[in-house]
Amino acid sequence: MSKLLSSIEEAVQAAGLKDGMTISFHHHLRNGDYVLNMVMEVIAKLNKRDITVNASSVFDVHEPLIDHIKEGVVTGLEVNYMGAKVGKAISQGIMEKPVIFRSHGGRAGDMENGSSHIDLAFIAAPCADPMGNCSGKYGPSACGSLGYAFSDAIHADKVIVITDYLVDYPLKDSSISEGYVDYVVCVDQIGNAEKIVSGTTKITKDPVGLRIAYLASQVVKHSGYLQDGFSFQTGAGGTSLAVASYVEDMMLKEGIKGSFCMGGITGYLVSMAEKGCFETLLDVQCFDLDAVKSIRENPKHQEISASRYASPSAKSCAVDSLDVVILGATQVDTDFNVNVHTDSNGYIMGGSGGHSDTAAGSKLSIVVAPLVRARLPLVVDEVICKSTPGSTIDVVVTQRGIAVNPEKQELKERLKSAGLPIVEIEKLKEMAEKITGIPKSVTGGSQVVAQVLYRDGSVLDTIKVQTEGIGKRSL
Amino acid sequence: MSKLLSSIEEAVQAAGLKDGMTISFHHHLRNGDYVLNMVMEVIAKLNKRDITVNASSVFDVHEPLIDHIKEGVVTGLEVNYMGAKVGKAISQGIMEKPVIFRSHGGRAGDMENGSSHIDLAFIAAPCADPMGNCSGKYGPSACGSLGYAFSDAIHADKVIVITDYLVDYPLKDSSISEGYVDYVVCVDQIGNAEKIVSGTTKITKDPVGLRIAYLASQVVKHSGYLQDGFSFQTGAGGTSLAVASYVEDMMLKEGIKGSFCMGGITGYLVSMAEKGCFETLLDVQCFDLDAVKSIRENPKHQEISASRYASPSAKSCAVDSLDVVILGATQVDTDFNVNVHTDSNGYIMGGSGGHSDTAAGSKLSIVVAPLVRARLPLVVDEVICKSTPGSTIDVVVTQRGIAVNPEKQELKERLKSAGLPIVEIEKLKEMAEKITGIPKSVTGGSQVVAQVLYRDGSVLDTIKVQTEGIGKRSL
């Protein structure tokens, strides 16, 4: 019995790919990923049509998808995040069927509850054995955690592991088990190692970013959650990491021993754990090589699946136990709804990822963003796309002031008493508009180019086509 | 949100246990397990009726099951192995519905393919956090691997984790994830640590056992499989360990680097891996405290689920890649069928465990057993219970000679050329009967007390009631 086939083409044929099927990919190789493009090239060459691509995220490296869509090879796209290149094309209406956006937890949950069916999953595996046991921790394209790929492996009808580092059976320290894998293909390179990890995992030096981060850290400090057992998630952006840095200072100074740090893991969070700020790192994705090294070597640094991270279909998930999350935003509206899907002109350039999952699960969700960006205000009457419901956002921190969700009166009082610059969210909007003027309202065509599903599967919002570069709020 | 309840009773009520439901247990605490009895006492107290107990194994410590059966609390029993105490009562016909026997792989596989449904699973967890992340590696009742419990956790409708060592969220190095767990109960003790691991994991000193082991090791040596990449499974019995010891000597002498060692893991196998005989230990269950320590500390020592071990419903499992397995037997017949379910009088006192799984998956399956035991011959015309089909058994090694399955002519020739005492299996039977005389045929009543399912779900054999201490071959 051997699962090892000699080419992606042979594996696609063996798996019985047919027109109309749904195939899936995960995004741990990020902008260095070769696998999605290699597979789609094979599928196009085989003259398959009407394929739906469910990829946990699509990056700019996946630009060739645009041609596959134009040529009818791909007619459906389901993602948790979409980079600006494919995003712009989608916003221009190149695909008839709307893109389906989910959150990281929602994607796993929808596979678990059966509402999202995958016919054929492709696992880009930095190392694998010939029976399909695989891991992201080892090999020349090591990416660390394979967190998002677990659901695909477990729930897809057929699973193809594609690796560039084939080891003897049995792979030690494997993440995804052979029991889920049908075929294994070894290729020259699954990715460009230099681009697998983004270079954007440095603390910001921008004074505005630092001011926002400092204020956010003060919100954390005075929220009451910063005590022994504290759990924390923050992104890889410069401002988010600056928040982590301020939080670290407070934890070390006060000897606070946190429980876990979660999400996409950076070297910065690894070093916080090493300094004793956190007992454990729960890692659904590594953002840099320090994190990759750590997940390989540090037993406190644990790989978790997207389901364990955030699935609403699981009996519980880690976001349910999260104290504080730091989140970004393109836009926030006066109901605290957040847009992370489009830019302020209505073009798709992002997605929820774990945004709405962590906002819903955490005890305290803090949005950090500059009041004005590219001469456009952060706070608007109504976001172009509702990515995360305002009911799950507690605090919005800008360099000019902090708005607290009116549902959180007690928190608001605490923060006020601590002397933080608390303002109404309408005030933030006013302040921004004093700088930018009132922006033109974004108009769009009638075609729906994307549907944003909330983590429970309900439709949160739709995104409309942008025919002239300026769209209109979708409703 | 809290899953932590104050008693087993509360958890059973919260999970909605109803008459007629199927509940499950795993057997890693072996003869030291308190959990099955505690739970059944609660269920009896709650006046539940008609419960089916699916336990990966039932040991003598679970003798109270007999009363629960007699009182109608339990009316169905599904196991992979049953100790002699409960076995004898079952053989005497105390339960109307036949016991269902599966193999370790078949039990996992039947849950995966839906033919075995668990309403409520109880996970005896040596450590757990309040959300149900749990592991067998830590705590006063540490048992190491929780391999058999994974299927229960993944597939049962409701899952209750019972622990005596509750740790802060999130448990580091967890085996079973919170996503599968509904409730957590912390009790005083889940088991008697001294009895969790059996004391029977020492190499035999009996000259007959040593002779058999030596001959078996010579079969391994001359089979052609003992080379770099060699993979091996052997049980915890004295003779099996003696085989391991002879194999170790050969491997060290010839510098052979094996790939993996599998199954229930003992300290002996751990030390073989430490000496470089094997790259990896794949551990579905720890048999002694050295193994428990090793799985906690040695990254080459990996916990695997029963599915990964041997599920025929998975896309592959580890037994498919196994070179050589050493197996025991109560009886072997002249068609090489093996009985490990009953004693020679027809009383239930065992079960397949991984016997038929490894026999089917391995390249070379070797049965080791003395030619005569308790004045009864090993080799008979027809085994009382067909536990493992003869078509999957390659070699039977006794102290008086080695029989090779006639389907394996090439192997037979190899072993003959090596000067090993190869005889026909009928000759083994003759030799035994010269010592014991021809045994009385075992008769039994008409009531079927157990069905033995093969790993693919088909019925391999049935076991009949023993009304007078002497039964009859079931057909």
PDB file of C-alpha atoms in Angstrom, chain A residues 5-8 34-35 38 125-126 139-141 162-166 185-193:
ATOM      1  CA  LEU A   5       2.161   9.574  -6.216  1.00  0.00           C
ATOM      2  CA  SER A   6       4.599  11.153  -8.596  1.00  0.00           C
ATOM      3  CA  SER A   7       2.813  14.399  -9.434  1.00  0.00           C
ATOM      4  CA  ILE A   8       0.036  16.720  -8.424  1.00  0.00           C
ATOM      5  CA  TYR A  34       3.391  27.855  -4.165  1.00  0.00           C
ATOM      6  CA  VAL A  35       0.858  25.089  -3.599  1.00  0.00           C
ATOM      7  CA  MET A  38       0.607  24.805  -8.662  1.00  0.00           C
ATOM      8  CA  ALA A 125       2.987  20.250   4.380  1.00  0.00           C
ATOM      9  CA  PRO A 126       6.536  21.360   5.178  1.00  0.00           C
ATOM     10  CA  GLY A 139      11.804  21.035   6.601  1.00  0.00           C
ATOM     11  CA  PRO A 140      13.080  23.832   4.372  1.00  0.00           C
ATOM     12  CA  SER A 141       9.617  25.409   4.131  1.00  0.00           C
ATOM     13  CA  ILE A 162       1.875  18.090  -0.898  1.00  0.00           C
ATOM     14  CA  THR A 163       5.343  18.332   0.613  1.00  0.00           C
ATOM     15  CA  ASP A 164       8.900  19.185  -0.344  1.00  0.00           C
ATOM     16  CA  TYR A 165      10.438  17.287   2.568  1.00  0.00           C
ATOM     17  CA  LEU A 166       9.538  13.622   2.605  1.00  0.00           C
ATOM     18  CA  VAL A 185       3.023  14.117  -3.505  1.00  0.00           C
ATOM     19  CA  CYS A 186       6.584  15.330  -3.089  1.00  0.00           C
ATOM     20  CA  VAL A 187       7.436  18.415  -5.154  1.00  0.00           C
ATOM     21  CA  ASP A 188      10.624  20.510  -5.423  1.00  0.00           C
ATOM     22  CA  GLN A 189       9.376  23.397  -3.346  1.00  0.00           C
ATOM     23  CA  ILE A 190       6.050  24.089  -1.671  1.00  0.00           C
ATOM     24  CA  GLY A 191       6.927  27.693  -1.012  1.00  0.00           C
ATOM     25  CA  ASN A 192       9.399  30.506  -0.910  1.00  0.00           C
ATOM     26  CA  ALA A 193      10.722  30.288   2.612  1.00  0.00           C
TER      27      ALA A 193
END
